[in-house]
Amino acid sequence: MNAIDRLLGIMKTLRDPLAGCPWDREQTFASIAPYTLEETYEVLDAISREDFDDLQGELGDLLFQVVFYAQMAQEEGRFDFNAVCQTISDKLERRHPHIFGDAQVRDSKEVLANWEAIKTQERAGKAQHSALDDIPRALPALMRAHKIQKRCSNVGFDWHTLGPVLDKVYEEIDEVMHEAKQAVIDQQKLEEEIGDLLFATVNLSRHLGSKAETALQKANDKFERRFRQVEEIIVAQGLPMQEATLEQMEAAWQQVKAKE
């Protein structure tokens, strides 16, 4: 028995109505979805740490999510694991005509252009006529903003120079501050303007060749690393963080930055 068949067999046993695991039998597509997201992030975390031993296990956990969905779908007569494999294989061959067909490409840029053209044809075949139709709403907001902007750019709705992109960021900052300075702040309107500012910042990041989601993750990691060192410095001074003044913490912060 190969490894995939063994895994599929385990999943089938876990879902068995009589002999299966009570927890596994109770699960639905909706109840499993949060675990899928969690396992995805654990894969990404292992990659970011370059912990390949851990990555092997995390990829297994993620694969188990796919097997779980496939088993539930098979029970409902919708599809099975083999159909999932067949579907992705068909898609990969269809979207790589330069490998599995007669198309010719010169570089990865042309590969991506062909990929987007094929995806556009696929959306039309599904009666999805908007360039934005199949962008998942469940994506992290920064990632979704990047995808929306990229799709719009693919159909020509985009600035071609950096100046207007940067001007839009400054414009959105002004609009945020205008709302923030009102005598009575309309929180809904302020939130809308902050959202516009974030969207414009994602656009700036995209035009500069960076993904905002990745950039912010790195900024989070940097801040966390520095703040943990600030905590160590303050504790070394004999102070609990709660009793340290902002000036003391800022001095420690600058000390950490200077060491980097």
mmCIF file of C-alpha atoms in Angstrom:
data_model
loop_
_atom_site.group_PDB
_atom_site.id
_atom_site.type_symbol
_atom_site.label_atom_id
_atom_site.label_comp_id
_atom_site.label_asym_id
_atom_site.label_seq_id
_atom_site.Cartn_x
_atom_site.Cartn_y
_atom_site.Cartn_z
ATOM 1 C CA MET A 1 0.000 0.000 0.000
ATOM 2 C CA ASN A 2 1.430 3.378 -0.974
ATOM 3 C CA ALA A 3 1.434 6.381 1.372
ATOM 4 C CA ILE A 4 -1.534 8.145 -0.281
ATOM 5 C CA ASP A 5 -3.727 5.034 -0.170
ATOM 6 C CA ARG A 6 -2.811 4.543 3.484
ATOM 7 C CA LEU A 7 -3.802 8.129 4.300
ATOM 8 C CA LEU A 8 -7.075 7.843 2.385
ATOM 9 C CA GLY A 9 -7.820 4.608 4.242
ATOM 10 C CA ILE A 10 -7.168 6.229 7.617
ATOM 11 C CA MET A 11 -9.485 9.100 6.717
ATOM 12 C CA LYS A 12 -12.234 6.711 5.622
ATOM 13 C CA THR A 13 -11.920 4.787 8.893
ATOM 14 C CA LEU A 14 -12.064 7.982 10.962
ATOM 15 C CA ARG A 15 -15.331 8.918 9.224
ATOM 16 C CA ASP A 16 -16.869 5.448 9.462
ATOM 17 C CA PRO A 17 -20.450 5.832 10.823
ATOM 18 C CA LEU A 18 -20.038 2.924 13.252
ATOM 19 C CA ALA A 19 -16.358 2.428 14.028
ATOM 20 C CA GLY A 20 -15.043 5.928 13.325
ATOM 21 C CA CYS A 21 -13.908 8.734 15.625
ATOM 22 C CA PRO A 22 -16.876 10.687 17.107
ATOM 23 C CA TRP A 23 -15.134 14.031 16.536
ATOM 24 C CA ASP A 24 -14.177 13.317 12.916
ATOM 25 C CA ARG A 25 -17.689 12.032 12.131
ATOM 26 C CA GLU A 26 -19.239 15.270 13.410
ATOM 27 C CA GLN A 27 -17.188 17.581 11.184
ATOM 28 C CA THR A 28 -18.549 19.469 8.177
ATOM 29 C CA PHE A 29 -16.960 21.569 5.432
ATOM 30 C CA ALA A 30 -17.692 24.706 7.448
ATOM 31 C CA SER A 31 -16.341 23.343 10.748
ATOM 32 C CA ILE A 32 -13.069 22.191 9.162
ATOM 33 C CA ALA A 33 -12.420 25.456 7.295
ATOM 34 C CA PRO A 34 -10.810 27.314 10.255
ATOM 35 C CA TYR A 35 -8.392 24.413 10.758
ATOM 36 C CA THR A 36 -7.406 24.614 7.088
ATOM 37 C CA LEU A 37 -6.487 28.265 7.521
ATOM 38 C CA GLU A 38 -4.540 27.491 10.695
ATOM 39 C CA GLU A 39 -2.611 24.669 9.024
ATOM 40 C CA THR A 40 -1.793 26.913 6.060
ATOM 41 C CA TYR A 41 -0.277 29.524 8.342
ATOM 42 C CA GLU A 42 1.706 26.852 10.170
ATOM 43 C CA VAL A 43 3.186 25.760 6.832
ATOM 44 C CA LEU A 44 4.128 29.362 6.076
ATOM 45 C CA ASP A 45 5.650 29.759 9.531
ATOM 46 C CA ALA A 46 7.835 26.670 9.079
ATOM 47 C CA ILE A 47 9.003 28.011 5.707
ATOM 48 C CA SER A 48 9.817 31.429 7.165
ATOM 49 C CA ARG A 49 11.881 29.724 9.900
ATOM 50 C CA GLU A 50 13.519 27.417 7.315
ATOM 51 C CA ASP A 51 12.653 24.511 9.615
ATOM 52 C CA PHE A 52 12.315 21.787 7.008
ATOM 53 C CA ASP A 53 11.818 18.982 9.512
ATOM 54 C CA ASP A 54 8.834 20.880 10.868
ATOM 55 C CA LEU A 55 7.708 21.724 7.341
ATOM 56 C CA GLN A 56 7.390 18.042 6.481
ATOM 57 C CA GLY A 57 4.926 17.554 9.312
ATOM 58 C CA GLU A 58 3.035 20.767 8.593
ATOM 59 C CA LEU A 59 2.617 19.835 4.929
ATOM 60 C CA GLY A 60 1.209 16.528 6.091
ATOM 61 C CA ASP A 61 -1.302 18.349 8.285
ATOM 62 C CA LEU A 62 -2.293 20.511 5.318
ATOM 63 C CA LEU A 63 -2.625 17.495 3.030
ATOM 64 C CA PHE A 64 -4.858 15.866 5.628
ATOM 65 C CA GLN A 65 -7.222 18.838 5.282
ATOM 66 C CA VAL A 66 -7.537 18.121 1.544
ATOM 67 C CA VAL A 67 -8.150 14.436 2.234
ATOM 68 C CA PHE A 68 -10.769 15.341 4.859
ATOM 69 C CA TYR A 69 -12.712 17.538 2.419
ATOM 70 C CA ALA A 70 -12.466 14.900 -0.295
ATOM 71 C CA GLN A 71 -13.802 12.179 2.014
ATOM 72 C CA MET A 72 -16.788 14.308 3.061
ATOM 73 C CA ALA A 73 -17.482 15.163 -0.583
ATOM 74 C CA GLN A 74 -17.300 11.488 -1.544
ATOM 75 C CA GLU A 75 -19.805 10.624 1.190
ATOM 76 C CA GLU A 76 -22.193 13.186 -0.317
ATOM 77 C CA GLY A 77 -21.663 11.890 -3.845
ATOM 78 C CA ARG A 78 -19.972 15.076 -5.038
ATOM 79 C CA PHE A 79 -16.361 14.118 -5.852
ATOM 80 C CA ASP A 80 -13.464 12.134 -4.394
ATOM 81 C CA PHE A 81 -9.718 12.556 -3.900
ATOM 82 C CA ASN A 82 -8.936 11.158 -7.343
ATOM 83 C CA ALA A 83 -11.217 13.768 -8.908
ATOM 84 C CA VAL A 84 -9.362 16.483 -6.993
ATOM 85 C CA CYS A 85 -6.042 15.211 -8.384
ATOM 86 C CA GLN A 86 -7.502 14.931 -11.888
ATOM 87 C CA THR A 87 -8.869 18.484 -11.759
ATOM 88 C CA ILE A 88 -5.573 20.073 -10.705
ATOM 89 C CA SER A 89 -3.652 17.976 -13.250
ATOM 90 C CA ASP A 90 -5.979 19.139 -16.028
ATOM 91 C CA LYS A 91 -5.615 22.734 -14.910
ATOM 92 C CA LEU A 92 -1.827 22.608 -14.769
ATOM 93 C CA GLU A 93 -1.586 21.131 -18.271
ATOM 94 C CA ARG A 94 -4.095 23.645 -19.613
ATOM 95 C CA ARG A 95 -2.269 26.607 -18.065
ATOM 96 C CA HIS A 96 1.160 25.463 -19.274
ATOM 97 C CA PRO A 97 0.644 25.180 -23.033
ATOM 98 C CA HIS A 98 4.329 26.021 -23.513
ATOM 99 C CA ILE A 99 5.157 22.730 -21.755
ATOM 100 C CA PHE A 100 2.248 20.450 -22.631
ATOM 101 C CA GLY A 101 1.214 22.094 -25.927
ATOM 102 C CA ASP A 102 2.586 24.027 -28.858
ATOM 103 C CA ALA A 103 2.793 27.531 -27.359
ATOM 104 C CA GLN A 104 6.141 29.323 -27.344
ATOM 105 C CA VAL A 105 7.372 31.657 -24.577
ATOM 106 C CA ARG A 106 10.631 33.527 -24.135
ATOM 107 C CA ASP A 107 10.644 34.123 -20.376
ATOM 108 C CA SER A 108 8.651 33.949 -17.132
ATOM 109 C CA LYS A 109 6.966 37.269 -17.939
ATOM 110 C CA GLU A 110 5.345 35.742 -21.005
ATOM 111 C CA VAL A 111 4.415 32.663 -18.965
ATOM 112 C CA LEU A 112 2.511 34.865 -16.506
ATOM 113 C CA ALA A 113 0.843 36.800 -19.333
ATOM 114 C CA ASN A 114 -0.353 33.541 -20.908
ATOM 115 C CA TRP A 115 -1.480 32.293 -17.494
ATOM 116 C CA GLU A 116 -3.658 35.372 -16.963
ATOM 117 C CA ALA A 117 -5.093 35.127 -20.488
ATOM 118 C CA ILE A 118 -6.030 31.492 -19.904
ATOM 119 C CA LYS A 119 -7.599 32.345 -16.547
ATOM 120 C CA THR A 120 -9.654 35.053 -18.264
ATOM 121 C CA GLN A 121 -10.930 32.469 -20.751
ATOM 122 C CA GLU A 122 -11.757 30.109 -17.893
ATOM 123 C CA ARG A 123 -13.737 32.809 -16.075
ATOM 124 C CA ALA A 124 -15.688 33.546 -19.265
ATOM 125 C CA GLY A 125 -16.486 29.846 -19.543
ATOM 126 C CA LYS A 126 -17.947 29.984 -16.028
ATOM 127 C CA ALA A 127 -20.001 33.088 -16.884
ATOM 128 C CA GLN A 128 -17.613 35.113 -14.733
ATOM 129 C CA HIS A 129 -17.231 38.181 -16.893
ATOM 130 C CA SER A 130 -15.641 40.546 -14.374
ATOM 131 C CA ALA A 131 -11.880 40.481 -13.939
ATOM 132 C CA LEU A 132 -12.582 40.331 -10.199
ATOM 133 C CA ASP A 133 -15.112 37.490 -10.144
ATOM 134 C CA ASP A 134 -13.048 34.676 -8.641
ATOM 135 C CA ILE A 135 -10.975 36.558 -6.065
ATOM 136 C CA PRO A 136 -11.814 34.921 -2.710
ATOM 137 C CA ARG A 137 -13.355 37.259 -0.147
ATOM 138 C CA ALA A 138 -11.773 35.185 2.625
ATOM 139 C CA LEU A 139 -8.223 36.221 1.659
ATOM 140 C CA PRO A 140 -6.322 38.401 4.157
ATOM 141 C CA ALA A 141 -7.267 41.990 3.351
ATOM 142 C CA LEU A 142 -3.829 43.125 2.169
ATOM 143 C CA MET A 143 -3.462 40.098 -0.085
ATOM 144 C CA ARG A 144 -6.968 40.581 -1.497
ATOM 145 C CA ALA A 145 -6.274 44.263 -2.185
ATOM 146 C CA HIS A 146 -3.108 43.304 -4.072
ATOM 147 C CA LYS A 147 -5.013 40.759 -6.179
ATOM 148 C CA ILE A 148 -7.813 43.223 -6.949
ATOM 149 C CA GLN A 149 -5.328 45.863 -8.058
ATOM 150 C CA LYS A 150 -3.327 43.402 -10.122
ATOM 151 C CA ARG A 151 -6.444 42.159 -11.924
ATOM 152 C CA CYS A 152 -7.463 45.742 -12.689
ATOM 153 C CA SER A 153 -3.963 46.449 -13.952
ATOM 154 C CA ASN A 154 -4.187 43.449 -16.288
ATOM 155 C CA VAL A 155 -7.097 45.101 -18.105
ATOM 156 C CA GLY A 156 -5.380 48.501 -18.230
ATOM 157 C CA PHE A 157 -6.994 50.171 -15.189
ATOM 158 C CA ASP A 158 -3.786 51.332 -13.538
ATOM 159 C CA TRP A 159 -1.338 54.198 -13.334
ATOM 160 C CA HIS A 160 1.820 53.749 -15.375
ATOM 161 C CA THR A 161 4.085 55.991 -13.309
ATOM 162 C CA LEU A 162 4.799 56.183 -9.582
ATOM 163 C CA GLY A 163 3.861 59.855 -9.126
ATOM 164 C CA PRO A 164 0.046 59.513 -9.147
ATOM 165 C CA VAL A 165 0.289 56.421 -6.925
ATOM 166 C CA LEU A 166 2.229 58.333 -4.296
ATOM 167 C CA ASP A 167 -0.053 61.367 -4.643
ATOM 168 C CA LYS A 168 -3.016 59.116 -3.853
ATOM 169 C CA VAL A 169 -1.370 57.950 -0.625
ATOM 170 C CA TYR A 170 -0.847 61.562 0.486
ATOM 171 C CA GLU A 171 -4.430 62.402 -0.505
ATOM 172 C CA GLU A 172 -5.780 59.540 1.607
ATOM 173 C CA ILE A 173 -3.631 60.592 4.587
ATOM 174 C CA ASP A 174 -5.153 64.085 4.357
ATOM 175 C CA GLU A 175 -8.660 62.617 4.258
ATOM 176 C CA VAL A 176 -7.979 60.449 7.311
ATOM 177 C CA MET A 177 -6.683 63.435 9.253
ATOM 178 C CA HIS A 178 -9.651 65.556 8.147
ATOM 179 C CA GLU A 179 -12.040 63.021 9.683
ATOM 180 C CA ALA A 180 -9.863 62.526 12.764
ATOM 181 C CA LYS A 181 -9.901 66.264 13.536
ATOM 182 C CA GLN A 182 -13.677 66.643 13.503
ATOM 183 C CA ALA A 183 -15.266 67.880 16.742
ATOM 184 C CA VAL A 184 -17.527 64.839 16.655
ATOM 185 C CA ILE A 185 -15.806 61.935 14.969
ATOM 186 C CA ASP A 186 -17.875 59.730 12.689
ATOM 187 C CA GLN A 187 -16.193 56.388 13.370
ATOM 188 C CA GLN A 188 -17.735 54.723 10.330
ATOM 189 C CA LYS A 189 -16.477 57.464 8.026
ATOM 190 C CA LEU A 190 -13.055 57.451 9.704
ATOM 191 C CA GLU A 191 -12.793 53.687 9.254
ATOM 192 C CA GLU A 192 -13.685 54.086 5.582
ATOM 193 C CA GLU A 193 -10.929 56.657 5.088
ATOM 194 C CA ILE A 194 -8.384 54.487 6.914
ATOM 195 C CA GLY A 195 -9.389 51.625 4.619
ATOM 196 C CA ASP A 196 -8.822 53.847 1.586
ATOM 197 C CA LEU A 197 -5.380 54.763 2.943
ATOM 198 C CA LEU A 198 -4.460 51.110 3.426
ATOM 199 C CA PHE A 199 -5.687 50.280 -0.077
ATOM 200 C CA ALA A 200 -3.609 53.121 -1.537
ATOM 201 C CA THR A 201 -0.565 51.931 0.433
ATOM 202 C CA VAL A 202 -0.979 48.421 -0.966
ATOM 203 C CA ASN A 203 -1.053 49.978 -4.425
ATOM 204 C CA LEU A 204 2.182 51.838 -3.718
ATOM 205 C CA SER A 205 3.786 48.623 -2.487
ATOM 206 C CA ARG A 206 2.621 46.787 -5.620
ATOM 207 C CA HIS A 207 4.006 49.463 -7.943
ATOM 208 C CA LEU A 208 7.342 49.212 -6.136
ATOM 209 C CA GLY A 209 7.434 45.467 -6.753
ATOM 210 C CA SER A 210 6.593 44.335 -3.223
ATOM 211 C CA LYS A 211 3.636 42.460 -1.756
ATOM 212 C CA ALA A 212 2.149 44.402 1.136
ATOM 213 C CA GLU A 213 1.190 41.225 3.007
ATOM 214 C CA THR A 214 4.790 40.023 2.969
ATOM 215 C CA ALA A 215 6.179 43.457 3.786
ATOM 216 C CA LEU A 216 3.877 43.843 6.787
ATOM 217 C CA GLN A 217 4.698 40.341 8.043
ATOM 218 C CA LYS A 218 8.390 41.277 7.987
ATOM 219 C CA ALA A 219 7.635 44.564 9.729
ATOM 220 C CA ASN A 220 5.696 42.655 12.401
ATOM 221 C CA ASP A 221 8.632 40.297 12.900
ATOM 222 C CA LYS A 222 11.091 43.202 13.145
ATOM 223 C CA PHE A 223 8.958 45.080 15.647
ATOM 224 C CA GLU A 224 8.461 41.958 17.765
ATOM 225 C CA ARG A 225 12.188 41.223 17.743
ATOM 226 C CA ARG A 226 13.049 44.762 18.818
ATOM 227 C CA PHE A 227 10.317 44.993 21.446
ATOM 228 C CA ARG A 228 11.438 41.754 23.085
ATOM 229 C CA GLN A 229 14.930 43.259 23.375
ATOM 230 C CA VAL A 230 13.429 46.438 24.849
ATOM 231 C CA GLU A 231 11.724 44.283 27.485
ATOM 232 C CA GLU A 232 15.059 42.630 28.302
ATOM 233 C CA ILE A 233 16.789 45.994 28.690
ATOM 234 C CA ILE A 234 14.071 47.380 30.954
ATOM 235 C CA VAL A 235 14.079 44.243 33.120
ATOM 236 C CA ALA A 236 17.871 44.445 33.343
ATOM 237 C CA GLN A 237 17.399 47.948 34.778
ATOM 238 C CA GLY A 238 15.321 46.436 37.568
ATOM 239 C CA LEU A 239 11.992 47.748 36.292
ATOM 240 C CA PRO A 240 8.779 45.958 35.357
ATOM 241 C CA MET A 241 7.614 47.114 31.917
ATOM 242 C CA GLN A 242 4.426 48.489 33.460
ATOM 243 C CA GLU A 243 6.461 50.892 35.624
ATOM 244 C CA ALA A 244 8.906 52.065 32.933
ATOM 245 C CA THR A 245 8.247 55.479 31.451
ATOM 246 C CA LEU A 246 7.769 56.011 27.745
ATOM 247 C CA GLU A 247 11.071 57.891 27.707
ATOM 248 C CA GLN A 248 12.881 54.891 29.221
ATOM 249 C CA MET A 249 11.310 52.512 26.725
ATOM 250 C CA GLU A 250 12.105 54.850 23.830
ATOM 251 C CA ALA A 251 15.741 55.062 24.969
ATOM 252 C CA ALA A 252 15.893 51.261 25.057
ATOM 253 C CA TRP A 253 14.297 51.120 21.603
ATOM 254 C CA GLN A 254 16.939 53.441 20.178
ATOM 255 C CA GLN A 255 19.620 51.303 21.826
ATOM 256 C CA VAL A 256 18.258 48.214 20.113
ATOM 257 C CA LYS A 257 18.078 49.974 16.737
ATOM 258 C CA ALA A 258 21.653 51.196 17.083
ATOM 259 C CA LYS A 259 22.887 47.633 17.648
ATOM 260 C CA GLU A 260 21.204 46.483 14.433
#
